[in-house]
mmCIF file of C-alpha atoms in Angstrom:
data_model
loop_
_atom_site.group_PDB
_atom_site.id
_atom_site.type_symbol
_atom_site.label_atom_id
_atom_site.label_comp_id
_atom_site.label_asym_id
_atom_site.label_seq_id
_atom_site.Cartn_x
_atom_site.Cartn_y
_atom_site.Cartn_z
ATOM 1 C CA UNK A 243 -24.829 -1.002 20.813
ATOM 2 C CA UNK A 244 -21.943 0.781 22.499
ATOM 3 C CA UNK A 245 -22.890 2.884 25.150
ATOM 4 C CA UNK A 246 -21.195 5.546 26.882
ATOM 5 C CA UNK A 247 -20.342 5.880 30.790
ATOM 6 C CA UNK A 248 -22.030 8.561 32.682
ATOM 7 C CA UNK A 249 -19.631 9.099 34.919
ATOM 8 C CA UNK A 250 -16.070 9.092 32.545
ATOM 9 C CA UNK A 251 -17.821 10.086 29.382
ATOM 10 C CA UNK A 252 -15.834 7.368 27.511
ATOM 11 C CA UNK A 253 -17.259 4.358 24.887
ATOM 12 C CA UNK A 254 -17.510 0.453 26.570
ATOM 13 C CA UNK A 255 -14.647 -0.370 24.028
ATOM 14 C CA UNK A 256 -15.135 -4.158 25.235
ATOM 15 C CA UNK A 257 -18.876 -3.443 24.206
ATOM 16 C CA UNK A 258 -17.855 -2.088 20.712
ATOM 17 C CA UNK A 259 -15.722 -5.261 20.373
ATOM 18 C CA UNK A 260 -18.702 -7.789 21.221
ATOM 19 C CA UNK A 261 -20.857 -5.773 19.042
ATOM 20 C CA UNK A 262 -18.301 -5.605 16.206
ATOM 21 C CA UNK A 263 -17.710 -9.456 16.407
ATOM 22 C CA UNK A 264 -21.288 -10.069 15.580
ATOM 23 C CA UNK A 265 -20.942 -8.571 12.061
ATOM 24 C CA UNK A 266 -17.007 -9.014 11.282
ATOM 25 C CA UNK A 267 -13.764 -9.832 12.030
ATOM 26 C CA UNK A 268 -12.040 -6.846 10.869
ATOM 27 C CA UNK A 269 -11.944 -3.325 12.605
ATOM 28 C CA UNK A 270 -11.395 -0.604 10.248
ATOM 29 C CA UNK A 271 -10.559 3.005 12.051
ATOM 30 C CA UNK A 272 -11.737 5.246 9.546
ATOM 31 C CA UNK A 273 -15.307 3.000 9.614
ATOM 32 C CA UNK A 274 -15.299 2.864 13.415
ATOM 33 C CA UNK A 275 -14.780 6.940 14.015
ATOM 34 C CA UNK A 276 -17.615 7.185 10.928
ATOM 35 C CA UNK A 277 -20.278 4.708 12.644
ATOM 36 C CA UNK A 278 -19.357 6.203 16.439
ATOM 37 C CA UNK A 279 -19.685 9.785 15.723
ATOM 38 C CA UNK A 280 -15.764 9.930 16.796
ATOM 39 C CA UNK A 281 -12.491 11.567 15.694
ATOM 40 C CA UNK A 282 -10.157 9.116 13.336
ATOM 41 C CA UNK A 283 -7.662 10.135 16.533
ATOM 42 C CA UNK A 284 -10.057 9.253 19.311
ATOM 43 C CA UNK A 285 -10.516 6.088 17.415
ATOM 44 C CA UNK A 286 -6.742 5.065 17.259
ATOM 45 C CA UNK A 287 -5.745 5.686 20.507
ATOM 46 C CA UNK A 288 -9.083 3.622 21.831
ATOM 47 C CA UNK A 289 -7.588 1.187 19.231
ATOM 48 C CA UNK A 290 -4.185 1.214 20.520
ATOM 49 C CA UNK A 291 -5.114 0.740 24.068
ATOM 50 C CA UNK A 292 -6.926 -2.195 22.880
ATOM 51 C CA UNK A 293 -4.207 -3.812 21.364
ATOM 52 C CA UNK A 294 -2.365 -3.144 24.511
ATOM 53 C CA UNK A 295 -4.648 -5.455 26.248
ATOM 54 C CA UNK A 296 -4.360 -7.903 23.981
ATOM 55 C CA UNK A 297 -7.840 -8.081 22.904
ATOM 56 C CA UNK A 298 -7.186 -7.045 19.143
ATOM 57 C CA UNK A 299 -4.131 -7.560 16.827
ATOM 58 C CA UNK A 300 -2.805 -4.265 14.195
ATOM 59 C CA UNK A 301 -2.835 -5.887 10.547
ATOM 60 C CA UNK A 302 -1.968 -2.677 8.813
ATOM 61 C CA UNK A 303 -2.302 1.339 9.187
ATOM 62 C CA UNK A 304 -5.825 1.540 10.122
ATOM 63 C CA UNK A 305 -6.829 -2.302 9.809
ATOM 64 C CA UNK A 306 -6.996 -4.544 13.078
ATOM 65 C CA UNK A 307 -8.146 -7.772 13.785
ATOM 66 C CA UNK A 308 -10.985 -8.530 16.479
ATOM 67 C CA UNK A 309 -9.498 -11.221 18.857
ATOM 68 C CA UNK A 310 -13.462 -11.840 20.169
ATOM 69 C CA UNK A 311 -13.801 -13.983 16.749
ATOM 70 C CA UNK A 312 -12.504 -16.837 16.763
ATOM 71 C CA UNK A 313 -13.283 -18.155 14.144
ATOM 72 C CA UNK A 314 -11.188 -15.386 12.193
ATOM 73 C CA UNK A 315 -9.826 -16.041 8.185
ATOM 74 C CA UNK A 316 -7.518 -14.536 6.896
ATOM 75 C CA UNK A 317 -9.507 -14.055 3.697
ATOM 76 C CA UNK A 318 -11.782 -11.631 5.037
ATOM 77 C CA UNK A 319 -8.470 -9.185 5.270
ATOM 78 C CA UNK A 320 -7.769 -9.501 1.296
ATOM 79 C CA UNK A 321 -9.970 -6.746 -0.343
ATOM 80 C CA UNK A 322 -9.383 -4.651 2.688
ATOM 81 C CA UNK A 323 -5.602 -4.659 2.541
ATOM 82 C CA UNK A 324 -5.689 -4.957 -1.377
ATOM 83 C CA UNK A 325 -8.425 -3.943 -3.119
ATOM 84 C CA UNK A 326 -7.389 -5.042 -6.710
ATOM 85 C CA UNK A 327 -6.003 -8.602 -5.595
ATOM 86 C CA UNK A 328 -7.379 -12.518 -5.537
ATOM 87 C CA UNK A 329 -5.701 -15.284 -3.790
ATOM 88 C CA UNK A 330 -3.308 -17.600 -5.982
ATOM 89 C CA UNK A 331 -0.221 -19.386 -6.083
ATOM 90 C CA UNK A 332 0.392 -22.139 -3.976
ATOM 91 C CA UNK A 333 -2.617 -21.231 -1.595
ATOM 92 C CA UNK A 334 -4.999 -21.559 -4.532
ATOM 93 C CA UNK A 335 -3.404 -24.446 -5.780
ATOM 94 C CA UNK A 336 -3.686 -26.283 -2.493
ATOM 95 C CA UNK A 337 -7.253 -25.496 -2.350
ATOM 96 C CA UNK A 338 -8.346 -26.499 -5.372
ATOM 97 C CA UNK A 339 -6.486 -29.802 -4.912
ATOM 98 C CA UNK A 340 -3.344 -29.567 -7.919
ATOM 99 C CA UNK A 341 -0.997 -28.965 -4.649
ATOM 100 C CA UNK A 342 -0.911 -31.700 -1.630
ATOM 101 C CA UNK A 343 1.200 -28.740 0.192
ATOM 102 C CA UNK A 344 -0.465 -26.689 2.707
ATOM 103 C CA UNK A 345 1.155 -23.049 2.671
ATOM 104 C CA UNK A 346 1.454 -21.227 5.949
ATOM 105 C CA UNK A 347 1.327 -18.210 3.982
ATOM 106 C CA UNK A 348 -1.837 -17.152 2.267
ATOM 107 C CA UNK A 349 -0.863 -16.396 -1.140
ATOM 108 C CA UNK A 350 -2.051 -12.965 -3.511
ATOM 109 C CA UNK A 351 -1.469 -11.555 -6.564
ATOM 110 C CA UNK A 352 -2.247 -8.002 -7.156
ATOM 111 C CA UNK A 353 -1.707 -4.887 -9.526
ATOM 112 C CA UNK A 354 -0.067 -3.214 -6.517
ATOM 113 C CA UNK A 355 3.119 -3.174 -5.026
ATOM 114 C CA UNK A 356 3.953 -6.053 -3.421
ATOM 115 C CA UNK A 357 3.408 -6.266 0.251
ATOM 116 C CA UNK A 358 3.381 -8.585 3.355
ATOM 117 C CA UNK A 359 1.077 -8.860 6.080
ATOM 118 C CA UNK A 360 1.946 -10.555 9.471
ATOM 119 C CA UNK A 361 -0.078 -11.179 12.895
ATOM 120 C CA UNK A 362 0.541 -13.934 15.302
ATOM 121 C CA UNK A 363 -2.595 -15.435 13.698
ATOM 122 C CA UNK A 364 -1.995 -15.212 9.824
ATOM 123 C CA UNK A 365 0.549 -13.956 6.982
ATOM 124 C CA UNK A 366 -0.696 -12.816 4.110
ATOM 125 C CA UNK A 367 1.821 -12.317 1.161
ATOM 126 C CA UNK A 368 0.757 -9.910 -2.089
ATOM 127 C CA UNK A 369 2.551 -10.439 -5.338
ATOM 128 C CA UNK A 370 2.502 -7.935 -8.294
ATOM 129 C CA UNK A 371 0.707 -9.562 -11.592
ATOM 130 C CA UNK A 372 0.479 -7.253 -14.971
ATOM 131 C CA UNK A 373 -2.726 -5.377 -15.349
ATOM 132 C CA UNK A 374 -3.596 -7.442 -18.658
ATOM 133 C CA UNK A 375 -3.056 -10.496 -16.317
ATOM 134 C CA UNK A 376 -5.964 -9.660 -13.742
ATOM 135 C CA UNK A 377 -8.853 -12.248 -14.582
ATOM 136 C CA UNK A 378 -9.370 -15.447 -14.316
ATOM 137 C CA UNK A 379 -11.135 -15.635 -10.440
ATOM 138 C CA UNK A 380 -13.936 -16.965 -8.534
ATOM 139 C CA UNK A 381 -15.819 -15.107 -5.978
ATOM 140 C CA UNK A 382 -16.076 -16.594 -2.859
ATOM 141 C CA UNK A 383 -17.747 -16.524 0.969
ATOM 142 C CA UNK A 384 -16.543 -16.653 3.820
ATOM 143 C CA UNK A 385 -19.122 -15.936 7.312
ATOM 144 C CA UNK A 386 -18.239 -12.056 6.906
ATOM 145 C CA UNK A 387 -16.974 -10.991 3.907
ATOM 146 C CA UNK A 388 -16.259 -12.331 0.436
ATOM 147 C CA UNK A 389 -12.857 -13.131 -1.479
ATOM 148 C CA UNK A 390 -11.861 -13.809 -4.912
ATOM 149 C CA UNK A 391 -9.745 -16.537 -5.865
ATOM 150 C CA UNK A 392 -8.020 -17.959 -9.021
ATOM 151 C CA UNK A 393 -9.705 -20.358 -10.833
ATOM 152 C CA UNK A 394 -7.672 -23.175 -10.978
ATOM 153 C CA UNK A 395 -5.982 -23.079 -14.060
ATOM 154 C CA UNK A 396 -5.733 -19.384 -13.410
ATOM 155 C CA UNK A 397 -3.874 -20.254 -10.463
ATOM 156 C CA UNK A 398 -1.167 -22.519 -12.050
ATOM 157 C CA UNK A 399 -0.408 -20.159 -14.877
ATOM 158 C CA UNK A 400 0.366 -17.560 -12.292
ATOM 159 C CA UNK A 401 2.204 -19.242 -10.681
ATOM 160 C CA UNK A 402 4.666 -20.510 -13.325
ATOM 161 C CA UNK A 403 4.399 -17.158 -14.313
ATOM 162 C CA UNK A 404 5.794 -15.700 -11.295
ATOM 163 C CA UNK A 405 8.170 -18.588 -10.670
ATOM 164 C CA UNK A 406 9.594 -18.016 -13.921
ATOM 165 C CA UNK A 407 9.756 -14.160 -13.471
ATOM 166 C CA UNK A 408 11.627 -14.544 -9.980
ATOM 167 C CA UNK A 409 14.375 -17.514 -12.281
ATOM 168 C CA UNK A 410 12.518 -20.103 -10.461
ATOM 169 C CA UNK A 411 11.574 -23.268 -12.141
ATOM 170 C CA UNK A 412 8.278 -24.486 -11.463
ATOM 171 C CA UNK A 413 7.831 -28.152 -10.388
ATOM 172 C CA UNK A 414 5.297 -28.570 -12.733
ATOM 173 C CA UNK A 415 6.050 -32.627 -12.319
ATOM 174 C CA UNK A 416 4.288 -32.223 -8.427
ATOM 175 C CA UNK A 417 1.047 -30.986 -9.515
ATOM 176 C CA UNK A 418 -1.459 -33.141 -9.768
ATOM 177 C CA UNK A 419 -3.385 -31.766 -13.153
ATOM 178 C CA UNK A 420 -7.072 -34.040 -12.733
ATOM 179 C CA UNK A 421 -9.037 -30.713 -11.461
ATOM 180 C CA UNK A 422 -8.073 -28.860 -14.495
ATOM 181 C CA UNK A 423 -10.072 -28.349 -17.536
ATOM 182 C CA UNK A 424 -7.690 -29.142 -20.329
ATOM 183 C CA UNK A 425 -9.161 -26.556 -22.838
ATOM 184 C CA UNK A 426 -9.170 -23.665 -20.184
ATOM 185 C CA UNK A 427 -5.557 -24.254 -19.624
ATOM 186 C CA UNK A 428 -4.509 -23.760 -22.896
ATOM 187 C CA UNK A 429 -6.357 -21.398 -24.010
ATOM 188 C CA UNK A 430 -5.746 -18.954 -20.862
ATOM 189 C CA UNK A 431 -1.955 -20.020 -21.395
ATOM 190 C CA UNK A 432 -2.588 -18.275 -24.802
ATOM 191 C CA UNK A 433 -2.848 -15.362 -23.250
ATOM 192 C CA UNK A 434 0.618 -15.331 -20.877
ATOM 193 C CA UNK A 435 4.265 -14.714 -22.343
ATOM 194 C CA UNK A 436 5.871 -17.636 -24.460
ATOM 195 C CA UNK A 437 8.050 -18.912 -22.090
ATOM 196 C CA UNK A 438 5.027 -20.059 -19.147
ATOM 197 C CA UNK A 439 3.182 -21.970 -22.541
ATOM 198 C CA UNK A 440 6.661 -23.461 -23.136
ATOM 199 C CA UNK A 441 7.467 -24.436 -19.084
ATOM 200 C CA UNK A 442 4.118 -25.735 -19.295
ATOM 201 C CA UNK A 443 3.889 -27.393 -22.321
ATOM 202 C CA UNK A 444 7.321 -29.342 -22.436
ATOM 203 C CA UNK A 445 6.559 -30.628 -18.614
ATOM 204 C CA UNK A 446 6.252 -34.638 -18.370
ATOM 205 C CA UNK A 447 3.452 -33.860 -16.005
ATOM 206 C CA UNK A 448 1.248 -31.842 -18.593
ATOM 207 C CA UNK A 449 2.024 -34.275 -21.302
ATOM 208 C CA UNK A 450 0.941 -37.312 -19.841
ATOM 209 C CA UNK A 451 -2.171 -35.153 -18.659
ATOM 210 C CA UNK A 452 -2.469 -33.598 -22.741
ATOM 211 C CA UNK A 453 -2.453 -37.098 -23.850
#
């Protein structure tokens, strides 16, 4: 635990940050000031200082990242960053396997605004979804914390969905469709606008994959 000096009165911040790295990788003001007995003020300027020294890394307002872990994810900032959010696109498309590309970017949908997130260790990027399209996700865990992500054919449909939204076209014809469950797919796809059934639908890949 944390203890104070005698002599200057002040918190072993390097203590707090050993302590802290036992339990997570995130440092959260608000919960700091609340579990130290201290001001949300004392608390940010403590935090500042330690960001100053390099040993921590500002995510958002509020939200920093403890540089003691190393064995930091960027997952573990999701829910804390966006509460009503699950990882998709490309990033959950790449780890369920229908994507060979790695993004550098870990990809979100929310019902938010959309928002981006950068520290010299991780991006994070949130995209807005409809509330009527927020389902469809997995919960998992990470060593600290846990995440939600699309199911797979969650994760395509989004994706198309979005594509299409932003006048992309999606190259369904690089997705590799053997982890998806056929009937899922279509009957999720029942549930987005006509024109993702149709990109989907009418795309060599998802034909030969149909058959």
């Amino acid at each position: 635990m944390a203890m104070k000096n005698p002599k200057t009165k002040r918190f072993d911040w390097s203590q707090v940050l050993r302590d802290e790295a036992r339990i997570t990788d995130v440092l959260l003001t608000e919960e700091l000031a609340t579990k130290l007995n201290l001001s949300t003020g004392s608390v940010s300027k403590a935090l500042s200082r330690l960001e100053k020294r390099g040993l921590i890394n500002r995510v958002a307002d509020g939200v920093y990242l403890n540089k003691l872990v190393r064995d930091h994810s960027a997952t573990d900032f999701i829910s804390v960053l966006k509460a009503d959010s699950y990882v998709s696109l490309e990033s959950a498309l790449s780890h369920w396997g229908l994507s060979t590309q790695s993004p550098v970017t870990l990809t979100c949908v929310t019902t938010g605004k959309p928002k981006e997130y950068r520290t010299p260790e991780f991006a994070i990027t949130f995209r807005t979804i409809s509330k009527r399209l927020f389902w469809g996700f997995v919960e998992k865990q990470t060593r600290y914390s846990k995440y939600r992500i699309a199911e797979p054919e969650k994760a395509l449909l989004d994706w198309i969905y979005l594509c299409l939204q932003t006048g992309v076209t999606p190259s369904l014809d690089e997705i590799d469709f053997n982890p998806v469950d056929k009937q899922k797919l279509i009957k999720y796809a029942d549930k987005y606008p006509g024109t993702v059934r149709n990109a989907l639908t009418h795309s060599l890949a998802f034909e030969h994959f149909a058959a």
